[in-house]
Short mmCIF file of N, CA and C in Angstrom, two decimals:
data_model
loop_
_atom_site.label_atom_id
_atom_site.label_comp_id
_atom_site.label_asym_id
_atom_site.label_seq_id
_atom_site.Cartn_x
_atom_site.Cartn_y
_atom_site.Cartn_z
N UNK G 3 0.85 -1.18 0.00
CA UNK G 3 0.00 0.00 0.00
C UNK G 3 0.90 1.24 0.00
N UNK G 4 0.86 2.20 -0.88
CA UNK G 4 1.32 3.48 -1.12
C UNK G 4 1.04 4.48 -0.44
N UNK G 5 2.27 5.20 0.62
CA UNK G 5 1.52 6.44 0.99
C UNK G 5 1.48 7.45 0.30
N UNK G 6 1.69 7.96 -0.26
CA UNK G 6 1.07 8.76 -1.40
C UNK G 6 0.92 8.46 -2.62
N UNK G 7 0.43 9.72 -3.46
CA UNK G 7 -0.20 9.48 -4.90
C UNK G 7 0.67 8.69 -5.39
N UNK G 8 -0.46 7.49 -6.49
CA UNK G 8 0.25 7.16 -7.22
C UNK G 8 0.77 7.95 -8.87
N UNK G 9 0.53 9.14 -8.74
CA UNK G 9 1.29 9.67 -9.81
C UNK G 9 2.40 10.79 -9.45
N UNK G 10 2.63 10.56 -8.25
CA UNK G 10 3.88 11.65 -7.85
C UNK G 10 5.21 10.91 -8.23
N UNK G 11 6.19 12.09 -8.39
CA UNK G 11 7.47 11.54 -8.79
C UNK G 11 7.86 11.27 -8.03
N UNK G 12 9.46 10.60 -8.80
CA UNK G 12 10.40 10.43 -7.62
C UNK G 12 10.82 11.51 -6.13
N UNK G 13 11.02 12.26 -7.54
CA UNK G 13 11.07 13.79 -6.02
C UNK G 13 9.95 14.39 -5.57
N UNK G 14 9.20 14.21 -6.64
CA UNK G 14 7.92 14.64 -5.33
C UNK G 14 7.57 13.77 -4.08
N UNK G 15 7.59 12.48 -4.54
CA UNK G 15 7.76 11.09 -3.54
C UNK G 15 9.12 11.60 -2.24
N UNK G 16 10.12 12.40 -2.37
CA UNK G 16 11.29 12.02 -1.71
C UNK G 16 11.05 13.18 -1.20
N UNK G 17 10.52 13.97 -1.69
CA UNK G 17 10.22 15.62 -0.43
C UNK G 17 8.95 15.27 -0.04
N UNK G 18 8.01 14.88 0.28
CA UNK G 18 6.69 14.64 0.86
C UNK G 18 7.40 13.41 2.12
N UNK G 19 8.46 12.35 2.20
CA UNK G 19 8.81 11.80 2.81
C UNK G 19 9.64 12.68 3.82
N UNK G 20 10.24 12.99 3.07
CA UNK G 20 11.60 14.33 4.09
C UNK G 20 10.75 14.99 4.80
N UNK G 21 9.60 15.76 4.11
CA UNK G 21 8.83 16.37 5.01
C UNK G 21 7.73 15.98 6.38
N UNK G 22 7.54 14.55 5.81
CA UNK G 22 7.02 13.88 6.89
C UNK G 22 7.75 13.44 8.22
N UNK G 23 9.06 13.04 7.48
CA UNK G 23 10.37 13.37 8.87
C UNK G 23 10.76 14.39 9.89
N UNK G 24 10.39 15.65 9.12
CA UNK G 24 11.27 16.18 9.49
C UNK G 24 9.46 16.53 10.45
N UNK G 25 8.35 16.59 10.01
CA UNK G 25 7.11 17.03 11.11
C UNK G 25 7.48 15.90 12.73
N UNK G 26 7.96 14.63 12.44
CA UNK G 26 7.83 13.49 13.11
C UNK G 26 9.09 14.05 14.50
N UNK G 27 10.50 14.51 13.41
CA UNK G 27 11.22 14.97 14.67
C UNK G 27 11.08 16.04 15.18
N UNK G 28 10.39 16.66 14.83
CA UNK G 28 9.87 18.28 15.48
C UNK G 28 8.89 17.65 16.62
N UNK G 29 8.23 17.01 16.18
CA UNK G 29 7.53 16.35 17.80
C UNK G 29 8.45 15.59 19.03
N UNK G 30 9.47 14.93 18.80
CA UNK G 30 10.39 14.27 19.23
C UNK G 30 11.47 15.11 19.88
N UNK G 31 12.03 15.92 19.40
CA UNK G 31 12.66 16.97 19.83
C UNK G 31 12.48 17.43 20.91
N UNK G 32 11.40 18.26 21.19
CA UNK G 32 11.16 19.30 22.74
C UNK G 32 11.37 18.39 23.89
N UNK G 33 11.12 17.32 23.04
CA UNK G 33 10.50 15.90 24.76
C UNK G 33 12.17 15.63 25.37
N UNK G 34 13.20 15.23 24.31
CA UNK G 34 14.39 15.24 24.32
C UNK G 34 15.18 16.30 24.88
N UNK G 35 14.80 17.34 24.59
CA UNK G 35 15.59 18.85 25.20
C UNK G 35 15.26 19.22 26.74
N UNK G 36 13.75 19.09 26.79
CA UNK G 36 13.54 19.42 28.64
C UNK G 36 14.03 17.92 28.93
N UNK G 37 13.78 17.03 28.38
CA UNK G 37 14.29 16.11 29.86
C UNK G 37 15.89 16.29 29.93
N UNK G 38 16.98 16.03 29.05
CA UNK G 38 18.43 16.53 29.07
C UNK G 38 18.19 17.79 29.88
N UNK G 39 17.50 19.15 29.91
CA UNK G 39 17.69 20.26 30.63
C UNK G 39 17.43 20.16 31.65
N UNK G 40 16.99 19.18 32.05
CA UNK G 40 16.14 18.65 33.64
C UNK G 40 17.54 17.71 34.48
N UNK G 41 17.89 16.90 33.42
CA UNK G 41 18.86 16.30 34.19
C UNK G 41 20.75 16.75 34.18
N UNK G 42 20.45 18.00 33.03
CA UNK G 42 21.62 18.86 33.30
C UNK G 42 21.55 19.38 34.50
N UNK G 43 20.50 20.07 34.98
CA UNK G 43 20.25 20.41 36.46
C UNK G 43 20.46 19.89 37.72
N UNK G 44 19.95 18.68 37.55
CA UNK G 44 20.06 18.08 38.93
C UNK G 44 21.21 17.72 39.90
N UNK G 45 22.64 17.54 39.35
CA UNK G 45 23.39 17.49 40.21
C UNK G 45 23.81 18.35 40.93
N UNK G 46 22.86 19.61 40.72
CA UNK G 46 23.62 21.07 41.33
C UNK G 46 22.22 21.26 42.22
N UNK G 47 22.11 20.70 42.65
CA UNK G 47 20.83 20.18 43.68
C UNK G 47 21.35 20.19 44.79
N UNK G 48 20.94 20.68 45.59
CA UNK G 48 22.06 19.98 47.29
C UNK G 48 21.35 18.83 47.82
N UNK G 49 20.05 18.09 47.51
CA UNK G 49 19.62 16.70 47.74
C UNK G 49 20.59 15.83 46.50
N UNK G 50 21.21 15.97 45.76
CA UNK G 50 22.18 15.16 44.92
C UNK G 50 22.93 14.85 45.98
N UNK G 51 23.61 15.54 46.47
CA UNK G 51 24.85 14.58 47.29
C UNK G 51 23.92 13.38 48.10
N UNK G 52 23.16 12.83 48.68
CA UNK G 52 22.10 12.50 49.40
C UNK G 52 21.87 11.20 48.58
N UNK G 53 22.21 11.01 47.13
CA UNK G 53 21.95 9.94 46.59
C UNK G 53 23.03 8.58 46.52
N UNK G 54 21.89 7.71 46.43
CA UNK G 54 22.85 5.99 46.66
C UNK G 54 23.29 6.11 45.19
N UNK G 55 23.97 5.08 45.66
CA UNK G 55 24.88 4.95 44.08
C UNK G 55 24.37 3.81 43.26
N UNK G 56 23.92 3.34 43.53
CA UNK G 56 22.01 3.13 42.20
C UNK G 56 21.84 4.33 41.79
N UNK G 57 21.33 5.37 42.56
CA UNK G 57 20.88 6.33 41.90
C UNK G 57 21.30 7.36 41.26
N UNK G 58 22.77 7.04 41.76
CA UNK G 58 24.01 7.84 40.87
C UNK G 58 24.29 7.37 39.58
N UNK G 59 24.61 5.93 39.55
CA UNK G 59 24.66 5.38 38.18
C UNK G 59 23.47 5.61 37.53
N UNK G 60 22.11 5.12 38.05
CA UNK G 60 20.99 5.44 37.01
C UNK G 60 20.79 6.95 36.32
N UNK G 61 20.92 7.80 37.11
CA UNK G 61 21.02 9.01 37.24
C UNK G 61 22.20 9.66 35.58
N UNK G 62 22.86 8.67 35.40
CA UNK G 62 24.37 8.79 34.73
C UNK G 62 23.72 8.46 33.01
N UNK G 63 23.35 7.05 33.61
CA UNK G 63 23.24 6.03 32.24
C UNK G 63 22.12 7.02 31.76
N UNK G 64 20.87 7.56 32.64
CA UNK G 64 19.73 8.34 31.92
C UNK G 64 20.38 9.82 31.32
N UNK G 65 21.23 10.19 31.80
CA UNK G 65 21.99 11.62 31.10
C UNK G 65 22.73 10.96 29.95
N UNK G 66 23.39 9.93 29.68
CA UNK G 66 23.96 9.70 28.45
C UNK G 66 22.74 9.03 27.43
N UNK G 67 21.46 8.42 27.79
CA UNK G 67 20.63 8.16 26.74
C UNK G 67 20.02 9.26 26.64
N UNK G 68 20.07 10.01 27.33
CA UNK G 68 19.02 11.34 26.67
C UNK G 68 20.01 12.35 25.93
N UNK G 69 21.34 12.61 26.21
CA UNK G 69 22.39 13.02 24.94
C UNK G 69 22.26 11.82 24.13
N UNK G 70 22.44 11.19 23.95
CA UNK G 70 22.36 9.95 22.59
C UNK G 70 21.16 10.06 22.05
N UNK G 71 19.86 10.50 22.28
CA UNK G 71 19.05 10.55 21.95
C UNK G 71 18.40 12.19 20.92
N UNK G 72 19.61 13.25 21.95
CA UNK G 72 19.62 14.22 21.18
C UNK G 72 20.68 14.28 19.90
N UNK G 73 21.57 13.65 20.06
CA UNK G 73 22.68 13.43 18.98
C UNK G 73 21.93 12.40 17.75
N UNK G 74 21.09 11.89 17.66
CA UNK G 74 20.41 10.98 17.03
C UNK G 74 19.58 12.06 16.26
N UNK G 75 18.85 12.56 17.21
CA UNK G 75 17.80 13.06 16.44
C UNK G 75 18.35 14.33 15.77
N UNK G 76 19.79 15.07 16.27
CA UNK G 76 19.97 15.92 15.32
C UNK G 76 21.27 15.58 14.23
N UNK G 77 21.46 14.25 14.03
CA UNK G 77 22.21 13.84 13.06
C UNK G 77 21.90 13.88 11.63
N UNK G 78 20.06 13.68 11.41
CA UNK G 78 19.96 14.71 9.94
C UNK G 78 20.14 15.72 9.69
N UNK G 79 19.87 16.65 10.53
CA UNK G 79 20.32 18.48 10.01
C UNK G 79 22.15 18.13 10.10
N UNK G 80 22.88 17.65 10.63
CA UNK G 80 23.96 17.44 10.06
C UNK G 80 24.41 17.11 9.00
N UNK G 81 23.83 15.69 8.62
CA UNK G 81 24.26 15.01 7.15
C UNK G 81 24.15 16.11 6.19
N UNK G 82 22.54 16.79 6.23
CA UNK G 82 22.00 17.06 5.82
C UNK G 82 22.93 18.62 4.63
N UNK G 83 23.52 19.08 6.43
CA UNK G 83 24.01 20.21 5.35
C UNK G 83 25.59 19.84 4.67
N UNK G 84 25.56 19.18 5.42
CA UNK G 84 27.61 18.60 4.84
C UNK G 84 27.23 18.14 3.32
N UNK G 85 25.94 17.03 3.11
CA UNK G 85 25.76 16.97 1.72
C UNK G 85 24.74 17.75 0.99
N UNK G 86 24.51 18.53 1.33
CA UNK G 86 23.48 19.19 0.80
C UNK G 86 23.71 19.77 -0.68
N UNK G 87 22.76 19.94 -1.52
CA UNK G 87 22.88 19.76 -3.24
C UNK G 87 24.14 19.15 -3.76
N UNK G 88 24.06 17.56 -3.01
CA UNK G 88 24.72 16.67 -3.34
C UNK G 88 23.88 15.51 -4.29
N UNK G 89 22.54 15.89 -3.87
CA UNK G 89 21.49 15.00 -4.63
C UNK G 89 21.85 13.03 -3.70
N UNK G 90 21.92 13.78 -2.32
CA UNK G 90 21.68 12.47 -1.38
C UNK G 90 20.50 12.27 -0.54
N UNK G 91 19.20 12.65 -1.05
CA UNK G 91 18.39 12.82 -0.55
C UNK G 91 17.61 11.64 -0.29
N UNK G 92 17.54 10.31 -1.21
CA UNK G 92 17.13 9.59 -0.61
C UNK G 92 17.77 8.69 0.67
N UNK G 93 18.65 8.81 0.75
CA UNK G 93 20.29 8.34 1.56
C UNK G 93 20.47 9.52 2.72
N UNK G 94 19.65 10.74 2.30
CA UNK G 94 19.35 11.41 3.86
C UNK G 94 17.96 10.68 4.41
N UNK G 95 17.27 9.81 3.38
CA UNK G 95 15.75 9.75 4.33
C UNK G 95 15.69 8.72 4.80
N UNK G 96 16.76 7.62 4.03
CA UNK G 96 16.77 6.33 4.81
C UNK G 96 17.86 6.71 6.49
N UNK G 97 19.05 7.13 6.03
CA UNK G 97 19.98 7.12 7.43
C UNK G 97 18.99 7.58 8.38
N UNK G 98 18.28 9.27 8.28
CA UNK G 98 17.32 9.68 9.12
C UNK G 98 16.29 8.79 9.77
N UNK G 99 16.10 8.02 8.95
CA UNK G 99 14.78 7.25 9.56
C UNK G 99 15.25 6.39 10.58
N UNK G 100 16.67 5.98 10.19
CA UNK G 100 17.18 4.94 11.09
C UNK G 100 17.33 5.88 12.74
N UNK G 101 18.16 6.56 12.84
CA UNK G 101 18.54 7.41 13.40
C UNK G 101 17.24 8.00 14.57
N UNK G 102 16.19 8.56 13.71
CA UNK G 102 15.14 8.60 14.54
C UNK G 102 14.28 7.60 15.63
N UNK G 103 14.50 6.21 14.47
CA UNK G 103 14.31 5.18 15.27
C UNK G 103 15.22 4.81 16.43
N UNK G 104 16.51 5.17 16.40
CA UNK G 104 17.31 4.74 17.43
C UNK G 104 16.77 6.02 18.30
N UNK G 105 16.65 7.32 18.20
CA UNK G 105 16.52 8.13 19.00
C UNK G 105 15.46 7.90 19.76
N UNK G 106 14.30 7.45 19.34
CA UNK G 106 13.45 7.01 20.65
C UNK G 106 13.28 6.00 21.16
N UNK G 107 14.50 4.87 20.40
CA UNK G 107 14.66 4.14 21.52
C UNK G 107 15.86 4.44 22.67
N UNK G 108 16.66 5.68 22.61
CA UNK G 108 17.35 6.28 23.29
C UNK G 108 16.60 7.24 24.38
N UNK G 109 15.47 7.89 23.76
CA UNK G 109 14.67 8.58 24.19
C UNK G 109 14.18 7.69 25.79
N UNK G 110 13.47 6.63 24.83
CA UNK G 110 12.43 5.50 25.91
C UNK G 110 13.30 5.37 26.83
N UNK G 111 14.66 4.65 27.34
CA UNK G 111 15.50 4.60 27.68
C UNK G 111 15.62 5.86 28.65
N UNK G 112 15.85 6.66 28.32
CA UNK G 112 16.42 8.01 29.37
C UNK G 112 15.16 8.37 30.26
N UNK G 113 13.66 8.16 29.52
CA UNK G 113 12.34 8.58 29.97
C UNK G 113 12.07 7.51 31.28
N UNK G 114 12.67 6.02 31.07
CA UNK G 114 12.43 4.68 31.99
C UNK G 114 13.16 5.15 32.59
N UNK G 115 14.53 5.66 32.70
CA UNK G 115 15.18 5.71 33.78
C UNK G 115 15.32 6.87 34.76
N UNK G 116 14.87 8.19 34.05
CA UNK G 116 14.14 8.78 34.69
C UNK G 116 12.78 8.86 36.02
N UNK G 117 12.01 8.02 35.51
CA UNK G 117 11.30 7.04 35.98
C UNK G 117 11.20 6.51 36.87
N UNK G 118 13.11 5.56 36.65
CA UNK G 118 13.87 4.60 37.65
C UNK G 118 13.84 5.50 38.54
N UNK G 119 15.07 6.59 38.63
CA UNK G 119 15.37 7.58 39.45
C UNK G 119 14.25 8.35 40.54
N UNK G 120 13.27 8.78 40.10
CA UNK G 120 12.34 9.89 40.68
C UNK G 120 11.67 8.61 41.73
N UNK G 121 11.29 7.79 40.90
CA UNK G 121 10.30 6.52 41.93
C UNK G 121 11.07 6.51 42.95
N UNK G 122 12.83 5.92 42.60
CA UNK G 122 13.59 5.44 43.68
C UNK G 122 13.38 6.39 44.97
N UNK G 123 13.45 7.83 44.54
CA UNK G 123 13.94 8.78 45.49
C UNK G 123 12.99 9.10 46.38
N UNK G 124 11.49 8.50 45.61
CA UNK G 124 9.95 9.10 46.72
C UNK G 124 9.45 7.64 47.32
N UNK G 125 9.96 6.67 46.67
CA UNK G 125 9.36 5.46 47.23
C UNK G 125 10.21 4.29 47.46
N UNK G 126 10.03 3.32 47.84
CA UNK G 126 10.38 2.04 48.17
C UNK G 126 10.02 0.84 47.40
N UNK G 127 10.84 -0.07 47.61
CA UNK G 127 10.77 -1.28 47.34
C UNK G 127 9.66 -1.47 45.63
N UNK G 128 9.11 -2.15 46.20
CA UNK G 128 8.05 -2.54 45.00
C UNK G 128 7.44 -1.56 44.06
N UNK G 129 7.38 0.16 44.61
CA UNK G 129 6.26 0.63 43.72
C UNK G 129 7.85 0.99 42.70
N UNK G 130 8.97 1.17 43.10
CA UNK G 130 9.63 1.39 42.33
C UNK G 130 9.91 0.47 40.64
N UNK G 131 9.53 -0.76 41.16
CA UNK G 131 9.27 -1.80 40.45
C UNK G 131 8.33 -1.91 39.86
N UNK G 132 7.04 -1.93 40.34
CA UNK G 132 5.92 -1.37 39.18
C UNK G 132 6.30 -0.43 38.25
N UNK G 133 6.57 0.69 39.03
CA UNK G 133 6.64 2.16 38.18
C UNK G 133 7.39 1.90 36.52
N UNK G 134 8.61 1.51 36.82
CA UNK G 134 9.60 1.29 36.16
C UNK G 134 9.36 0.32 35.12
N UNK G 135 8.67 -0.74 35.65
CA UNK G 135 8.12 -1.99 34.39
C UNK G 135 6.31 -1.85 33.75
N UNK G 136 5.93 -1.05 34.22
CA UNK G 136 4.58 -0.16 33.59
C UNK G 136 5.22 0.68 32.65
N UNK G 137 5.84 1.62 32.94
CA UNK G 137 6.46 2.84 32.04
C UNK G 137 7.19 2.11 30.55
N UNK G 138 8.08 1.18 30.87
CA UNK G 138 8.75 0.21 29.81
C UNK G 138 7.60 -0.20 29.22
N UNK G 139 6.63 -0.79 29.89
CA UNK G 139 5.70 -1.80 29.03
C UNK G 139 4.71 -0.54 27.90
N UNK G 140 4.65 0.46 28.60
CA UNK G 140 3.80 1.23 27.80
C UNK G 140 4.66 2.04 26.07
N UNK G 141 6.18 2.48 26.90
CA UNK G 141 7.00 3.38 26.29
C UNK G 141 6.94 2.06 24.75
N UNK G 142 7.84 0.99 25.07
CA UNK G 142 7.60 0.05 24.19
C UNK G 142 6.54 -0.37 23.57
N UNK G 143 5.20 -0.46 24.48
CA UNK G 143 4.20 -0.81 23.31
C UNK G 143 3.54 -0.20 22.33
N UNK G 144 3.75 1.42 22.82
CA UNK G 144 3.10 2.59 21.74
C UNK G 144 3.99 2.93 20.85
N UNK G 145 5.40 2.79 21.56
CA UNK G 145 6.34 3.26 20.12
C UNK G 145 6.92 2.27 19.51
N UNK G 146 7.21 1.05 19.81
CA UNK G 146 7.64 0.22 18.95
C UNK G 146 6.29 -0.98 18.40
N UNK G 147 6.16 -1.48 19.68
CA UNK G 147 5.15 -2.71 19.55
C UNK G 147 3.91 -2.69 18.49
N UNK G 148 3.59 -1.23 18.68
CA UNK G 148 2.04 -0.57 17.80
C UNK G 148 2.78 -0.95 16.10
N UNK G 149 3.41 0.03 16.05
CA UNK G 149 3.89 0.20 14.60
C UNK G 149 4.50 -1.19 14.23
N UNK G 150 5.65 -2.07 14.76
CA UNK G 150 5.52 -3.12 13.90
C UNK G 150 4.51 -4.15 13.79
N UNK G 151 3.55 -4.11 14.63
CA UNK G 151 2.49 -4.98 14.61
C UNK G 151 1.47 -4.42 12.92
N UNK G 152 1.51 -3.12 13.32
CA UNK G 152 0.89 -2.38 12.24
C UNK G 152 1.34 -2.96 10.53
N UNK G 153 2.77 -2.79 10.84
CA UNK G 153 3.23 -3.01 9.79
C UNK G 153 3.26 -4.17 9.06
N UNK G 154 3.48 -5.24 10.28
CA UNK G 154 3.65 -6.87 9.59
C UNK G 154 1.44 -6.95 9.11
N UNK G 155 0.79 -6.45 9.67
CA UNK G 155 -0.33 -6.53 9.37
C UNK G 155 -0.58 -6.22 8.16
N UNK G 156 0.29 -4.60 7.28
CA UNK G 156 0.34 -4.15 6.48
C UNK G 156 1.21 -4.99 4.88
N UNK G 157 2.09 -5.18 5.36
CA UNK G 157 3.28 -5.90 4.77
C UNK G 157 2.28 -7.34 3.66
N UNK G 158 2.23 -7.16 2.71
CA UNK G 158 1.81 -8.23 1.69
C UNK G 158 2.45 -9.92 1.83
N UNK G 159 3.88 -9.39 2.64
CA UNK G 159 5.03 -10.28 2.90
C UNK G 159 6.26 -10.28 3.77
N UNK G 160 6.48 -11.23 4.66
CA UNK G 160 7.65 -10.72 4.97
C UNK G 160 9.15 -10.15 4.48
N UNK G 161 9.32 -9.09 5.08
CA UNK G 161 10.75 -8.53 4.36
C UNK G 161 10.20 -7.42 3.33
N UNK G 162 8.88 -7.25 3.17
CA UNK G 162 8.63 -6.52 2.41
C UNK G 162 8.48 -4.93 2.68
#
């Protein structure tokens, strides 16, 4: 099944895609920037010193997936201008797509452990454990689980 017309060109086909990217990381973006600006903050907290070292490492691993997650998502406006009227445009929409996909699973990642962190610090034992494996089960099922289910539904064939 075709998402768009079937009488658009190649480039009309390859800018209606770019442009659908680039609407997809403009939503993706802000979510990525406050939480990195949130956890740029926190060690200059005077309850930071106060934390176990669980919550130091988690605290760590969630600041490097949420930079990995911003470095992801702004790795097309990079490519983008280094080759730009290079005529790599379909080779910007595949890398991008990849890229985006890794970014929210970098994203999900920094958002769970975020998650991890805040639960740890207000609660105990078990709800931390709910919290943390609810949030995963959801982050994963709307952003990954939905769409490839969607897709193999879609798909005429596998691999297709």
């Amino acid at each position: 099944m075709a998402d768009g017309p079937a009488h658009e060109s190649e480039n009309e086909r390859l800018n209606r895609e770019l442009d659908q990217l680039l609407q997809e990381l403009r939503v993706a973006m802000p979510g990525v920037q406050v939480l990195f600006a949130f956890l740029l903050a926190v060690p200059f907290q005077q309850r930071f010193a106060a934390t176990t070292e669980l919550q130091r490492d988690v605290y760590f691993g969630t600041l490097l997936m949420a930079a990995l997650a911003s470095a992801l998502f702004i790795a097309p406006t990079a490519y983008h201008r280094i080759t730009f009227r290079r005529h790599h445009k379909a080779r910007l929409i595949r890398l991008s797509s990849v890229f985006a996909i890794a970014g929210l699973g970098a994203l999900a990642l920094a958002m769970n452990g975020a998650i991890l962190l805040i639960t740890d610090v207000l609660f105990d034992g078990v709800a931390v454990v709910v919290a943390t494996a609810v949030s995963t089960v959801v982050f994963a099922g709307l952003w990954f689980v939905l769409g490839l289910a969607g897709r193999r539904a879609l798909d005429p064939e596998p691999g297709a």
